Tab-separated table of C-alpha atoms in Angstrom:
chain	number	residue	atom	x	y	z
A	1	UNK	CA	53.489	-22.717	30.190
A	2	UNK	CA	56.519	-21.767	32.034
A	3	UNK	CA	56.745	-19.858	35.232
A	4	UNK	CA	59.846	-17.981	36.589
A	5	UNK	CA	63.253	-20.007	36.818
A	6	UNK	CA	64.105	-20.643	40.458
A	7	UNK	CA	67.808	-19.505	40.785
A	8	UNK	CA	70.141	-19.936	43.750
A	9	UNK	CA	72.314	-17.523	43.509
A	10	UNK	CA	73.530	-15.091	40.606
A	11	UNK	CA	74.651	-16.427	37.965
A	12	UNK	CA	78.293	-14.593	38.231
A	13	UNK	CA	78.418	-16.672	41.359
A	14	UNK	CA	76.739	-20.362	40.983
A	15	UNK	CA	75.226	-21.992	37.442
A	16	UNK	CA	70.896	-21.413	37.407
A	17	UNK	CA	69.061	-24.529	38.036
A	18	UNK	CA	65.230	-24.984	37.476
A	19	UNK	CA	62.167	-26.765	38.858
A	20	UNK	CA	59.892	-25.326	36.036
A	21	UNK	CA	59.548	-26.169	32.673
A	22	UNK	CA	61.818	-29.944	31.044
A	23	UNK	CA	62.826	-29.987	34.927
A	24	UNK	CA	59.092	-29.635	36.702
A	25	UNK	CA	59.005	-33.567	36.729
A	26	UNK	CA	61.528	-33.034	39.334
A	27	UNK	CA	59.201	-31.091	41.991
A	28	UNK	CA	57.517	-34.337	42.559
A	29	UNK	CA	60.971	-36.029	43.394
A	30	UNK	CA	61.872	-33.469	45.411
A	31	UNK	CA	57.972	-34.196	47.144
A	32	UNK	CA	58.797	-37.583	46.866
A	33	UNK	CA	62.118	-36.748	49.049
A	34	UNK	CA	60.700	-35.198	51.544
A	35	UNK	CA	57.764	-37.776	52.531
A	36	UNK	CA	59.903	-40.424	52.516
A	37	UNK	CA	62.294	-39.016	54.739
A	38	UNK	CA	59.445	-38.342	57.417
A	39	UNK	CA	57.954	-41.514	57.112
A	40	UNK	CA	61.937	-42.877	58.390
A	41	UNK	CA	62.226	-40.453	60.534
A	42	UNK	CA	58.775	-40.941	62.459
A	43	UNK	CA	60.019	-45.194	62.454
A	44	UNK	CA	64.013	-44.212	64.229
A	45	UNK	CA	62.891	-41.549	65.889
A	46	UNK	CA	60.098	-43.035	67.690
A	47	UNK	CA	62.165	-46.541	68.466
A	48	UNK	CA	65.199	-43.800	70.146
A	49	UNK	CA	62.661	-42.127	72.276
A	50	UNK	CA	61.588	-45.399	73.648
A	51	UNK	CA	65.388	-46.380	74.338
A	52	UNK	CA	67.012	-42.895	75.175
A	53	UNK	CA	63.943	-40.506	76.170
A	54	UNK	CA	61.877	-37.721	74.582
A	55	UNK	CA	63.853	-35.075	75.441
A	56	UNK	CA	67.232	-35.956	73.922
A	57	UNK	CA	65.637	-36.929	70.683
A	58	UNK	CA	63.812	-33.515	70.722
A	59	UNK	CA	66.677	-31.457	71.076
A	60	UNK	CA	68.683	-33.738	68.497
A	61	UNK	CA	65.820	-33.534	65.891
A	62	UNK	CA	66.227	-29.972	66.230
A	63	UNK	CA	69.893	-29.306	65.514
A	64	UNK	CA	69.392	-31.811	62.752
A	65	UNK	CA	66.653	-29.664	61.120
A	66	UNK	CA	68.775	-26.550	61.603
A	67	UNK	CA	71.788	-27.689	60.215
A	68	UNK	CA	69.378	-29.817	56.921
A	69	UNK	CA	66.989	-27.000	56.459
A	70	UNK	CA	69.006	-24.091	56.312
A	71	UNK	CA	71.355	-26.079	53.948
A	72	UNK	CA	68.493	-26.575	51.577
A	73	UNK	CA	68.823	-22.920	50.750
A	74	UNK	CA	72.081	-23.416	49.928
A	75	UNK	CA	71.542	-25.854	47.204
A	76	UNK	CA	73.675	-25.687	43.854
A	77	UNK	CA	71.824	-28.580	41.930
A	78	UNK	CA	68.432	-30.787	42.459
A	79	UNK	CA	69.629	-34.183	43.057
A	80	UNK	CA	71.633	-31.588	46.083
A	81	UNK	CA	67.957	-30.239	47.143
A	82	UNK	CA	66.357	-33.191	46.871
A	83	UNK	CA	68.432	-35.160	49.210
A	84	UNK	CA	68.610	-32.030	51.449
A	85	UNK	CA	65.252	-32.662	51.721
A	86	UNK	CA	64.974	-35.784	52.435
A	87	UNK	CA	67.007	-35.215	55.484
A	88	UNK	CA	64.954	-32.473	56.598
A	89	UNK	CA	61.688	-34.392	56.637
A	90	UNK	CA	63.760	-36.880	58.719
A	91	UNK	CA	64.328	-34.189	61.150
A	92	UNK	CA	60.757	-32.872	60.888
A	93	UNK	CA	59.620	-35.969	61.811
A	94	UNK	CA	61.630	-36.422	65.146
A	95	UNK	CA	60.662	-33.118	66.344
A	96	UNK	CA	56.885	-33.538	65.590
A	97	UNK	CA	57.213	-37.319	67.359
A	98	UNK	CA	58.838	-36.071	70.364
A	99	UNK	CA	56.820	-33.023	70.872
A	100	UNK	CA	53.431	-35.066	70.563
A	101	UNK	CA	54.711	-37.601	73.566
A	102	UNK	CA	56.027	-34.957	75.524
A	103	UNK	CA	52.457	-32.989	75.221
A	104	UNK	CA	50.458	-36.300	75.429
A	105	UNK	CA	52.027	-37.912	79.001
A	106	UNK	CA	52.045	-34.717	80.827
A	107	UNK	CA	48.229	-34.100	80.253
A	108	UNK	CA	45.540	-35.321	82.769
A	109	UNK	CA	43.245	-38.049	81.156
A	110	UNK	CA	40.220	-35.738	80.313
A	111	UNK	CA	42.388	-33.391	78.795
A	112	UNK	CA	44.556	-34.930	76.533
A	113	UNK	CA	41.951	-34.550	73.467
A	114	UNK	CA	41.494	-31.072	74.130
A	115	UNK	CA	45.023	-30.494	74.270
A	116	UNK	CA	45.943	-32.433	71.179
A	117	UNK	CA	43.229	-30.532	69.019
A	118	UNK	CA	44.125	-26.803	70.363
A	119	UNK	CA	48.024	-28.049	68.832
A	120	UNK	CA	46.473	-29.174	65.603
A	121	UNK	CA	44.754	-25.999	65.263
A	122	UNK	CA	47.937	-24.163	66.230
A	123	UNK	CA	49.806	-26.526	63.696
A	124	UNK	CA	46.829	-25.435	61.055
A	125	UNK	CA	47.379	-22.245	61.693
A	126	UNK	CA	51.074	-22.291	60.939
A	127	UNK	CA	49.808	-23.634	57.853
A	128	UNK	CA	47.496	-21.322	56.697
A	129	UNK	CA	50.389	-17.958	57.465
A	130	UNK	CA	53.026	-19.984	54.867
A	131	UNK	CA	50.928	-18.442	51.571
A	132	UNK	CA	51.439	-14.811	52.950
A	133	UNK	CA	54.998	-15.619	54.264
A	134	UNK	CA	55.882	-16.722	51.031
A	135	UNK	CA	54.338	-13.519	48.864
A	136	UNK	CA	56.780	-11.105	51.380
A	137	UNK	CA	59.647	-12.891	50.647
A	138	UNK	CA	59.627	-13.880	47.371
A	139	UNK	CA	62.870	-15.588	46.502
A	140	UNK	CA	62.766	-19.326	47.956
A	141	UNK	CA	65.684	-18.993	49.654
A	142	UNK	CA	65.063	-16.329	51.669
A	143	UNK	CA	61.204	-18.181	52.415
A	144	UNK	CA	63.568	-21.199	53.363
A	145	UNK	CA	65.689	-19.363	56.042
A	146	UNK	CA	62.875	-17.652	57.367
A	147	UNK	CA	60.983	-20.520	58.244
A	148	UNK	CA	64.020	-22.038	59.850
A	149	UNK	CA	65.645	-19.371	61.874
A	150	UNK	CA	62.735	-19.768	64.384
A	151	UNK	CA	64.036	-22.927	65.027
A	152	UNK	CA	66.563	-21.143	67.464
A	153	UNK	CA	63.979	-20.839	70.021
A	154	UNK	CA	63.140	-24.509	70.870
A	155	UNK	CA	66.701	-25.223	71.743
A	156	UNK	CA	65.632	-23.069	75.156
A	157	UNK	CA	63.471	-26.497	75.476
A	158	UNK	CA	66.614	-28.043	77.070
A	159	UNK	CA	66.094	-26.033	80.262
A	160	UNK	CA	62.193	-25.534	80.007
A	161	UNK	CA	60.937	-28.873	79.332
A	162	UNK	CA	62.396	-32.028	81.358
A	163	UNK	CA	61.981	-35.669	80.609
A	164	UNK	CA	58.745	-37.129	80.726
A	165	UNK	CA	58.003	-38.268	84.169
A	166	UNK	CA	55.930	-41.106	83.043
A	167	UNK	CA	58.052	-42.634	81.089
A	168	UNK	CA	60.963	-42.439	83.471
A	169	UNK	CA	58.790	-44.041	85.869
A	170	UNK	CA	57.562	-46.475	83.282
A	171	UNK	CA	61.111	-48.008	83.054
A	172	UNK	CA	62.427	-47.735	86.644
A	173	UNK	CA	64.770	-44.569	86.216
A	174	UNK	CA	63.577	-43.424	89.817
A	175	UNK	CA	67.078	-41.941	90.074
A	176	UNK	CA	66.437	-39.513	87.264
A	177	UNK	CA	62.861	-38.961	88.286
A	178	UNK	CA	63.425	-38.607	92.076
A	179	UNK	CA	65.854	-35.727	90.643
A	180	UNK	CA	63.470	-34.076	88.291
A	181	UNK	CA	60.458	-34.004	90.863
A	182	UNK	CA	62.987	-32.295	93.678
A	183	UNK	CA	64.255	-29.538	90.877
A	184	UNK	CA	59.984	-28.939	90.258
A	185	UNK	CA	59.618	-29.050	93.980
A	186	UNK	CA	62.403	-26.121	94.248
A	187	UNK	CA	61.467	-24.549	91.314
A	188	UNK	CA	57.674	-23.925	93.002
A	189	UNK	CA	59.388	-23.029	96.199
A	190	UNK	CA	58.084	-25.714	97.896
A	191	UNK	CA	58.910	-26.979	101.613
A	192	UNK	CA	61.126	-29.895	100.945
A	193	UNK	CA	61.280	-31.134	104.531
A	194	UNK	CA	57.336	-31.556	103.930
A	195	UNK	CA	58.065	-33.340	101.073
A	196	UNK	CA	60.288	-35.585	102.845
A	197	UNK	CA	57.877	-36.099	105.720
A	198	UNK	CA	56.427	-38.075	103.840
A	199	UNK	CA	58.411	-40.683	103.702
A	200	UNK	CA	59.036	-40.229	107.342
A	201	UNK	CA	61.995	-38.086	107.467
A	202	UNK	CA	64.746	-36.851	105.034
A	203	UNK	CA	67.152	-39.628	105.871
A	204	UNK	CA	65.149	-41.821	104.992
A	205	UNK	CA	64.432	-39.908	101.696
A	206	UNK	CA	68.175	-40.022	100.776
A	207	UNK	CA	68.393	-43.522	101.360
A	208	UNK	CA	65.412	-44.301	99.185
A	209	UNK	CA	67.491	-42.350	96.743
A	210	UNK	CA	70.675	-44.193	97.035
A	211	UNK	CA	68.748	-47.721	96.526
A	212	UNK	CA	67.159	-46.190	93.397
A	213	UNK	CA	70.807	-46.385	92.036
A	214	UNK	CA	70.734	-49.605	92.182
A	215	UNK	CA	67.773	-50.559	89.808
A	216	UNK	CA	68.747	-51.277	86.468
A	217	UNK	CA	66.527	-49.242	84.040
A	218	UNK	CA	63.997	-51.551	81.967
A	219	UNK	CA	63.517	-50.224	78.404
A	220	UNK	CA	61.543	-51.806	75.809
A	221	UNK	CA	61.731	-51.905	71.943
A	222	UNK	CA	57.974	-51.742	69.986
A	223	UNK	CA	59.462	-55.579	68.362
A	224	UNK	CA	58.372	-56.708	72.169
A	225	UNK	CA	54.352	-55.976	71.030
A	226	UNK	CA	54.757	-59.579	68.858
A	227	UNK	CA	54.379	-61.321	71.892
A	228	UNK	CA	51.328	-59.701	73.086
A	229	UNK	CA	47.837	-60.651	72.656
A	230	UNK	CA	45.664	-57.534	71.504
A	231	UNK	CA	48.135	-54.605	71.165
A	232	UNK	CA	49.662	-55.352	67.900
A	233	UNK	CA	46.375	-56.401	66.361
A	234	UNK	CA	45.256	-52.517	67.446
A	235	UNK	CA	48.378	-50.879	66.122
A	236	UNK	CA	47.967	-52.777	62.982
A	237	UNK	CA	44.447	-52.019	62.760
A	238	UNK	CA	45.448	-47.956	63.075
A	239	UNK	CA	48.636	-48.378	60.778
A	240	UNK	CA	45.562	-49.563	58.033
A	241	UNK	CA	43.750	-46.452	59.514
A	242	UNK	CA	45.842	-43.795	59.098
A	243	UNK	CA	47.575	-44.831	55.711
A	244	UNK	CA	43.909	-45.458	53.926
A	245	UNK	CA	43.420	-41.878	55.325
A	246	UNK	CA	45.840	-39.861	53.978
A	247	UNK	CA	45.956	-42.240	51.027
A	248	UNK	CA	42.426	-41.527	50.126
A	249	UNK	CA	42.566	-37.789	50.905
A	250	UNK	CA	44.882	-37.406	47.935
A	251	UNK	CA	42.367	-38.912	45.637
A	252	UNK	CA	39.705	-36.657	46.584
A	253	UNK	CA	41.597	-33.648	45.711
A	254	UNK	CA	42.616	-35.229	42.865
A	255	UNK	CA	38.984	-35.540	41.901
A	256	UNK	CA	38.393	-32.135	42.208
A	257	UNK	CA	40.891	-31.163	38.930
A	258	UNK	CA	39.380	-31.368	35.670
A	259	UNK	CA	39.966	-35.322	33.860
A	260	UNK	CA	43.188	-34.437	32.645
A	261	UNK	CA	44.554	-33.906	36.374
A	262	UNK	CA	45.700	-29.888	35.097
A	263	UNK	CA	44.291	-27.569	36.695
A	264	UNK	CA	40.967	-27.465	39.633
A	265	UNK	CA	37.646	-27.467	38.636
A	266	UNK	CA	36.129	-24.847	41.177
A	267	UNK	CA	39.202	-22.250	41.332
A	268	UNK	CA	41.439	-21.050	38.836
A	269	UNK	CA	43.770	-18.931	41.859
A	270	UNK	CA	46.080	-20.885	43.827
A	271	UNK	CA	45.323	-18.994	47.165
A	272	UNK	CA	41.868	-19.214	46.740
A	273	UNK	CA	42.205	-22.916	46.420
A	274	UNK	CA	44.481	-23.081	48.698
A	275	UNK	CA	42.310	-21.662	51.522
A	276	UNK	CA	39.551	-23.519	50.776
A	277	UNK	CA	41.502	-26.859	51.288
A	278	UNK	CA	42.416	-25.033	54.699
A	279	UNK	CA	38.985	-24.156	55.696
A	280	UNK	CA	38.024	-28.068	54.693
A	281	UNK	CA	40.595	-29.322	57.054
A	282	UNK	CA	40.079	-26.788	60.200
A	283	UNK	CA	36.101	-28.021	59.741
A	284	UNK	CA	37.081	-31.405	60.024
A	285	UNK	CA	38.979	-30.920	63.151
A	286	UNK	CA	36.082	-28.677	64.841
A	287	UNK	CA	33.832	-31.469	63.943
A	288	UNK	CA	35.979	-34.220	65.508
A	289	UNK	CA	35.259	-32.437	69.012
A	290	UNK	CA	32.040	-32.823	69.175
A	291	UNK	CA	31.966	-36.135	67.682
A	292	UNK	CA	34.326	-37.485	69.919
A	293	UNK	CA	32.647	-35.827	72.929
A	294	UNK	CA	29.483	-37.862	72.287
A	295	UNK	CA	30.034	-41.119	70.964
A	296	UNK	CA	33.704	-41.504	72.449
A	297	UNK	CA	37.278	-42.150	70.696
A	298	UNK	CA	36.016	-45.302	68.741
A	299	UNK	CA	32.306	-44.501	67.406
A	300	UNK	CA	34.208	-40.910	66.197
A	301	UNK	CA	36.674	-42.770	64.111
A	302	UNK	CA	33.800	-45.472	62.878
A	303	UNK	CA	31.445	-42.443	62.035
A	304	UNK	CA	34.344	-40.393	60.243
A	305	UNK	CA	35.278	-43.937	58.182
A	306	UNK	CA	31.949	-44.819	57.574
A	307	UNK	CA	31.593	-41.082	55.687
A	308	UNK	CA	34.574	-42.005	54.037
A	309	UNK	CA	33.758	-45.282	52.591
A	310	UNK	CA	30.141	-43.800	51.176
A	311	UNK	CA	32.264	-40.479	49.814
A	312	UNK	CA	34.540	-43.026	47.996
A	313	UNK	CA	31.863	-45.565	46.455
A	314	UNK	CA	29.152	-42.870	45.865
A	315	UNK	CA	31.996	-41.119	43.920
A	316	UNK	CA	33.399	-44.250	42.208
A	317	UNK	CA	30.033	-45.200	40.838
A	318	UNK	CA	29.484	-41.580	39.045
A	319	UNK	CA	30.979	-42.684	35.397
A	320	UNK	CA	29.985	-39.866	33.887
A	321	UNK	CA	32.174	-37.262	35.086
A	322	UNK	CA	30.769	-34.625	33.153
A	323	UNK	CA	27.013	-35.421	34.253
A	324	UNK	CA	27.472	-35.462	37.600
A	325	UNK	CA	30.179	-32.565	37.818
A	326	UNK	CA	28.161	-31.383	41.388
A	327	UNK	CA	27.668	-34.814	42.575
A	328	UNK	CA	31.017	-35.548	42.211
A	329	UNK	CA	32.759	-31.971	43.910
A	330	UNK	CA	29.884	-32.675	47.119
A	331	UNK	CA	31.801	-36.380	47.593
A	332	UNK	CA	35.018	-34.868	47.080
A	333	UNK	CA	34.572	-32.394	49.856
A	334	UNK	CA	32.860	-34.600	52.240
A	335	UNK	CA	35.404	-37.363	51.633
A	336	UNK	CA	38.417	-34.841	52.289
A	337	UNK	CA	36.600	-33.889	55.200
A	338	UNK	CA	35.998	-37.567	57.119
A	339	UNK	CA	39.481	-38.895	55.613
A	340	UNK	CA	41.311	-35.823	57.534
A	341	UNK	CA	39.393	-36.556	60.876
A	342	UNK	CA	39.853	-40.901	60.370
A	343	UNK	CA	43.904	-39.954	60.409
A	344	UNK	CA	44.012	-37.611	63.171
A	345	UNK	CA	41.953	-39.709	65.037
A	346	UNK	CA	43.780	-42.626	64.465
A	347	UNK	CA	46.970	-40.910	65.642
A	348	UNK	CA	45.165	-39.637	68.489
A	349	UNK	CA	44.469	-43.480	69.675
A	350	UNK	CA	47.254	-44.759	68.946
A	351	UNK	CA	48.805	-42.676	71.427
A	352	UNK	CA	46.320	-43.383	74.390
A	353	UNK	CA	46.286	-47.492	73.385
A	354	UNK	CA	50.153	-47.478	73.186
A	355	UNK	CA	52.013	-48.582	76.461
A	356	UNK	CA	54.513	-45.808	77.662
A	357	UNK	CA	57.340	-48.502	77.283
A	358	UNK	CA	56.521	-47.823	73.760
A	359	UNK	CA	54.738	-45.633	72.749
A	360	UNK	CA	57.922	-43.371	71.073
A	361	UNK	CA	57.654	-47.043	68.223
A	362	UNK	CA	53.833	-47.385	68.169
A	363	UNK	CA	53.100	-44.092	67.429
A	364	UNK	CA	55.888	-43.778	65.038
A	365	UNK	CA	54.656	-46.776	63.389
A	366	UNK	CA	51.550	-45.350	63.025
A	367	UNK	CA	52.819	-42.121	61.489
A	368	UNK	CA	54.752	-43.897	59.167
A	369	UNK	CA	51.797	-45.099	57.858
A	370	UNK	CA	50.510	-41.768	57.162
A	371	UNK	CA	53.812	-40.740	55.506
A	372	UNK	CA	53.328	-43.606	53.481
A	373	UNK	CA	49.855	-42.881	52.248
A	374	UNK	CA	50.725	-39.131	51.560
A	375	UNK	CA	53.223	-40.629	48.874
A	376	UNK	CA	49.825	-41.569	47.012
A	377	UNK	CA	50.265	-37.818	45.532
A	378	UNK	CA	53.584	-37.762	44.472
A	379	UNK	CA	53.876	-40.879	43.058
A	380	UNK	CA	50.767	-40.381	41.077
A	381	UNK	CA	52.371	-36.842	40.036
A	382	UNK	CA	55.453	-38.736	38.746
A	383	UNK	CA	52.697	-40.734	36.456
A	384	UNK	CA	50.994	-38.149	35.282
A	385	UNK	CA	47.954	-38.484	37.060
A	386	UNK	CA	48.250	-42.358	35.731
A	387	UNK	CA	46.578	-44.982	37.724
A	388	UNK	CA	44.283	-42.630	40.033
A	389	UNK	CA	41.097	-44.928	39.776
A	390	UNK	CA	42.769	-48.035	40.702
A	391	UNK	CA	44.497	-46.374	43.473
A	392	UNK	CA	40.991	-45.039	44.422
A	393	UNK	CA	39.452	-48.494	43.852
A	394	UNK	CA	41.968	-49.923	46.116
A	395	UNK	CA	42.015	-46.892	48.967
A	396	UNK	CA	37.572	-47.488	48.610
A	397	UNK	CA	38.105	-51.225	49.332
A	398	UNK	CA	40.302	-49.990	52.253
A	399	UNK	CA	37.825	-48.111	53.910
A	400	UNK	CA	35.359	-51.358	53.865
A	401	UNK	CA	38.066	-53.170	55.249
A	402	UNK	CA	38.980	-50.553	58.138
A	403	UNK	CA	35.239	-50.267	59.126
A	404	UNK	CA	34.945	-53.973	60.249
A	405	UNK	CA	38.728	-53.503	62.213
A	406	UNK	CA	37.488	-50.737	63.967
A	407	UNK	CA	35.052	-52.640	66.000
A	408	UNK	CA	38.313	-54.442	67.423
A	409	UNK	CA	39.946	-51.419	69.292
A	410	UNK	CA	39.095	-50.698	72.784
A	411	UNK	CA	37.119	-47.168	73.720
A	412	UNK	CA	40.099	-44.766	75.370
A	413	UNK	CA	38.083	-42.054	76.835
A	414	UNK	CA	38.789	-41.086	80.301
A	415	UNK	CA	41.306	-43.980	81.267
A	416	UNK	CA	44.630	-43.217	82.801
A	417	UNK	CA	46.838	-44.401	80.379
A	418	UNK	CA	48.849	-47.726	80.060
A	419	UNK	CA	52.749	-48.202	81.375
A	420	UNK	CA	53.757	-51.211	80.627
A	421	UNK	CA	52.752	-54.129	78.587
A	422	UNK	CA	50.856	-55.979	80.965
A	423	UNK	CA	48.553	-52.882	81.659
A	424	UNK	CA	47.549	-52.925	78.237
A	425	UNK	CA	46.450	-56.599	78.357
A	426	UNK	CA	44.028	-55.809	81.340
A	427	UNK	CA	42.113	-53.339	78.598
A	428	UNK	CA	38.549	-55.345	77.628
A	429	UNK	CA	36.827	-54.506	74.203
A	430	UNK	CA	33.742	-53.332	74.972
A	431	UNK	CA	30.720	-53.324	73.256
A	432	UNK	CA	30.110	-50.182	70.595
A	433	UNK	CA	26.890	-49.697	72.093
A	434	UNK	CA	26.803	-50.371	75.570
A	435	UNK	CA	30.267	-50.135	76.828
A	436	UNK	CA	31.249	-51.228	80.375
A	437	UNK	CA	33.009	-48.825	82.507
A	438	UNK	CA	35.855	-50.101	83.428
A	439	UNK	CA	39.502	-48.795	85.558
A	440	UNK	CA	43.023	-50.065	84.687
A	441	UNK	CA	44.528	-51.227	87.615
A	442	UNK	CA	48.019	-50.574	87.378
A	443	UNK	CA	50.464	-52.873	89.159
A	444	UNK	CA	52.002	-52.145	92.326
A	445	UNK	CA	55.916	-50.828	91.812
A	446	UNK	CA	58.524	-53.732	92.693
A	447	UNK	CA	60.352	-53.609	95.627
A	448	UNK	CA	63.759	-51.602	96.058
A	449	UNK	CA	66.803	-53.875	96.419
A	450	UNK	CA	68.509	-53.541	99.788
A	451	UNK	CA	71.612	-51.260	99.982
A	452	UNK	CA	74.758	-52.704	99.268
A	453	UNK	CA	77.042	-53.278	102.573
C-alpha cells in the first residue's frame, strides 16, 4: 500500500516529489547515501585530526553539518536529497570522531569506560526522543530543522573546550600547550608565580617558552602503523570486529520479519517495534559494564563474540523457519544483543590501543568499518531482501574467524594510554587467563634546543 506523499513545499511553489509508492526503492538510496558518507567522513576526518587537531575538525564538522543538514530540508528532487545526505553523514561523522577523542584523552585511565558508556547512553537516549519528536512535528521538513537548529550550541565549543593536551604534547607543540595550561591556570585563579616556582623562577619559565618555539611539531599519519610490529595487526583485527558486528546485527533483525522480509513477526506497530529494538540495545550496553568490570576489555569482547557466533550458527541451522518460529526470535534477540556490545567494544579498544599520534586515523579506520557493515541493510533493501542467508553465512563464518583474532589484542584496563609509536610496541600480550600486570613506561621528553644567539 501507499502511505502519504512526502512534499517539499506547495505545489503553487515547487513540483511534489515522493519516497512512497514506484519511488520507495529510493529510501534505501537515500540510506545508502547517508552510510556511505559517514563511513568517508569517519576515514578524512580522523586522518585531519591527527594532522591539524581535534578541535578545528570539531568546529569544522559542525558548520559543515549546519550548512548540509539544514539544506536537506530544502530539497526540490531525490537525487538533490540524496546527495544532501550524503554530505551530512560526512559531517556527522567528523563531529562524532572528534567529540569521542576529545572525551577519551581528557579522562583519567579508570574512568574512561565509565565515561564512554554514560555518552552512549546519552547518545541512546537521543535516540529513543526522535519517534516522539517526529509525531509533534509532522512534516519532514520541519523534523529536519528541528533536529539541526541545536546544532547552534556546540559552536560555543570554540571557547569551552581547548585542544587536547595530550595530543599537543604527543607531537611536541609545547608552545601551544604551555599556552593552554597558563589560560587553565588563570582561568582557576591560580598563583602563577607558584606555578613558575617550579621551574625555579619565572624567567626561567619564559625562556623555557621561547625555546619551545623552536621545536618543530612532529605529526604522524595512521600509513606510519605499516611499519610497526603489533599495532596494525590489532587495528586490523578490530576493523574485522566492528564491521562483522554491525554487519551481523542487520541480519538478526532481518530474521525477525516474516520470510518474505515485509513486515516483523512479533509487532505489527512501528513504535512498539521500535522501542523494543531500543530496549535490546540499552541492555546490551548495561551488560557490557559489568562484563567488562570482571573479565577486563578483552574477555568482554571474546564473551560478547562468542554469544554471537552461537546466536548465528544455532540460528543458521533452524531450516524450518516455521517450526522453530521461538527458537529462531530467542537467537535473534540474543544475537542483536552480543553483536551491539562486540562493536562498541571494539570501538572502545581501539581507542585505548591506538597511539595519540594517531589515534584521530585508527579510530576512524575502525569506524569505517562499522559504516561499512551497516550498509549490509541497505544494500540488502535495494535487493529485496535477496541474498540475506549468504550474507548471514558469510557474517557467521566471521564471527569464527574474529574469535581466534581476539586472543591477539592486548588487555587495556587501567593503563595510561600510549603517545607515540614506540609506547605501543612496549605493550606485551598477555595471557587470557592469567594476565601479567604490567606499566608502560613512557619515554623521557627530548631535550629543548638551545636559544638561538
Amino acid at each position: 500500500f501507499c502511505i502519504k506523499t512526502l512534499t517539499l513545499l506547495p505545489s503553487d511553489l515547487s513540483p511534489q516529489w515522493s519516497l512512497v509508492c514506484k519511488s520507495a526503492s529510493e529510501v534505501h538510496i537515500a540510506k545508502f547515501a547517508l552510510v556511505v558518507g559517514s563511513s568517508f567522513g569517519y576515514l578524512v576526518f580522523g586522518i585531519l585530526a591527527d594532522w591539524f587537531g581535534r578541535h578545528p575538525m570539531l568546529i569544522t564538522s559542525v558548520l559543515f553539518m549546519l550548512a548540509f543538514g539544514l539544506s536537506v530540508a530544502f530539497s526540490i528532487n531525490v537525487p538533490m536529497f540524496s546527495i544532501l545526505r550524503f554530505f551530512e553523514g560526512f559531517s556527522l561523522a567528523g563531529i562524532v570522531l572528534s567529540l569521542y577523542l576529545l572525551r577519551f584523552e581528557i579522562c583519567l585511565p579508570e574512568w574512561r569506560f565509565f565515561v564512554n558508556m554514560v555518552a552512549c547512553f546519552l547518545m541512546l537516549g537521543g535516540q529513543l526522543l526522535m519517534p516522539v519528536v517526529a509525531y509533534l512535528c509532522r512534516d519532514w521538513q520541519i523534523l529536519q530543522v528541528v533536529i539541526i537548529c541545536p546544532l547552534v550550541l556546540m559552536l560555543s565549543y570554540i571557547w569551552v573546550f581547548p585542544e587536547s593536551l595530550r595530543w599537543l604534547l604527543a607531537t611536541q607543540q609545547y608552545y601551544r600547550s604551555n599556552r593552554i595550561m597558563e589560560h587553565i591556570v588563570k582561568k582557576n585563579k591560580g598563583n602563577r608565580a607558584l606555578l613558575g616556582s617550579e621551574h625555579g623562577n619565572m624567567t626561567l619559565q619564559k625562556d623555557l617558552s621561547s625555546r619551545c618555539c623552536l621545536i618543530k611539531p612532529k605529526k604522524k599519519c595512521i600509513m606510519t602503523m605499516v611499519g610497526t610490529r603489533n599495532l596494525w595487526k590489532n587495528i586490523v583485527v578490530l576493523c574485522l570486529n566492528s564491521l562483522t558486528g554491525f554487519g551481523i546485527h542487520h541480519c538478526f533483525v532481518r530474521s525477525l520479519m516474516d520470510p518474505e522480509g515485509h513486515k516483523t513477526v512479533m509487532f505489527d506497530n512501528f513504535y512498539v517495534e521500535f522501542y523494543t529494538k531500543a530496549v535490546i540495545t540499552v541492555a546490551s550496553c548495561l551488560a557490557l559494564c559489568p562484563a567488562v568490570g570482571l573479565m577486563g576489555r578483552r574477555g568482554g569482547l571474546l564473551m560478547f563474540m562468542i554469544f554471537t557466533a552461537l546466536a548465528s550458527l544455532l540460528q543458521l541451522g533452524l531450516l524450518n523457519y516455521v517450526l522453530n518460529k521461538n527458537l529462531s526470535l530467542t537467537f535473534s534477540i540474543i544475537g542483536m544483543f552480543s553483536s551491539y556490545a562486540v562493536s562498541i567494544l571494539s570501538i572502545f579498544i581501539c581507542a585505548e590501543i591506538a597511539p595519540t599520534v594517531i589515534r584521530g586515523g585508527g579510530l576512524g579506520l575502525v569506524l569505517a568499518s562499522a559504516g561499512f557493515g551497516m550498509l549490509t541493510g541497505p544494500i540488502m533493501d535495494l535487493h529485496n531482501q535477496k541474498g540475506y542467508f549468504l550474507h548471514h553465512i558469510i557474517f557467521a563464518c566471521c564471527t569464527l574467524i574474529c574469535i581466534i583474532c581476539i586472543l591477539l589484542l592486548p588487555e587495556t584496563r587501567r593503563h595510561p594510554l600510549p603517545e607515540t609509536l614506540a609506547d605501543w610496541e612496549r605493550y606485551n600480550c598477555q595471557t587470557l587467563l592469567r594476565p601479567r600486570k604490567s606499566v608502560l613506561k613512557c619515554p623521557p621528553p627530548p631535550p629543548l634546543p638551545s636559544p638561538a644567539l
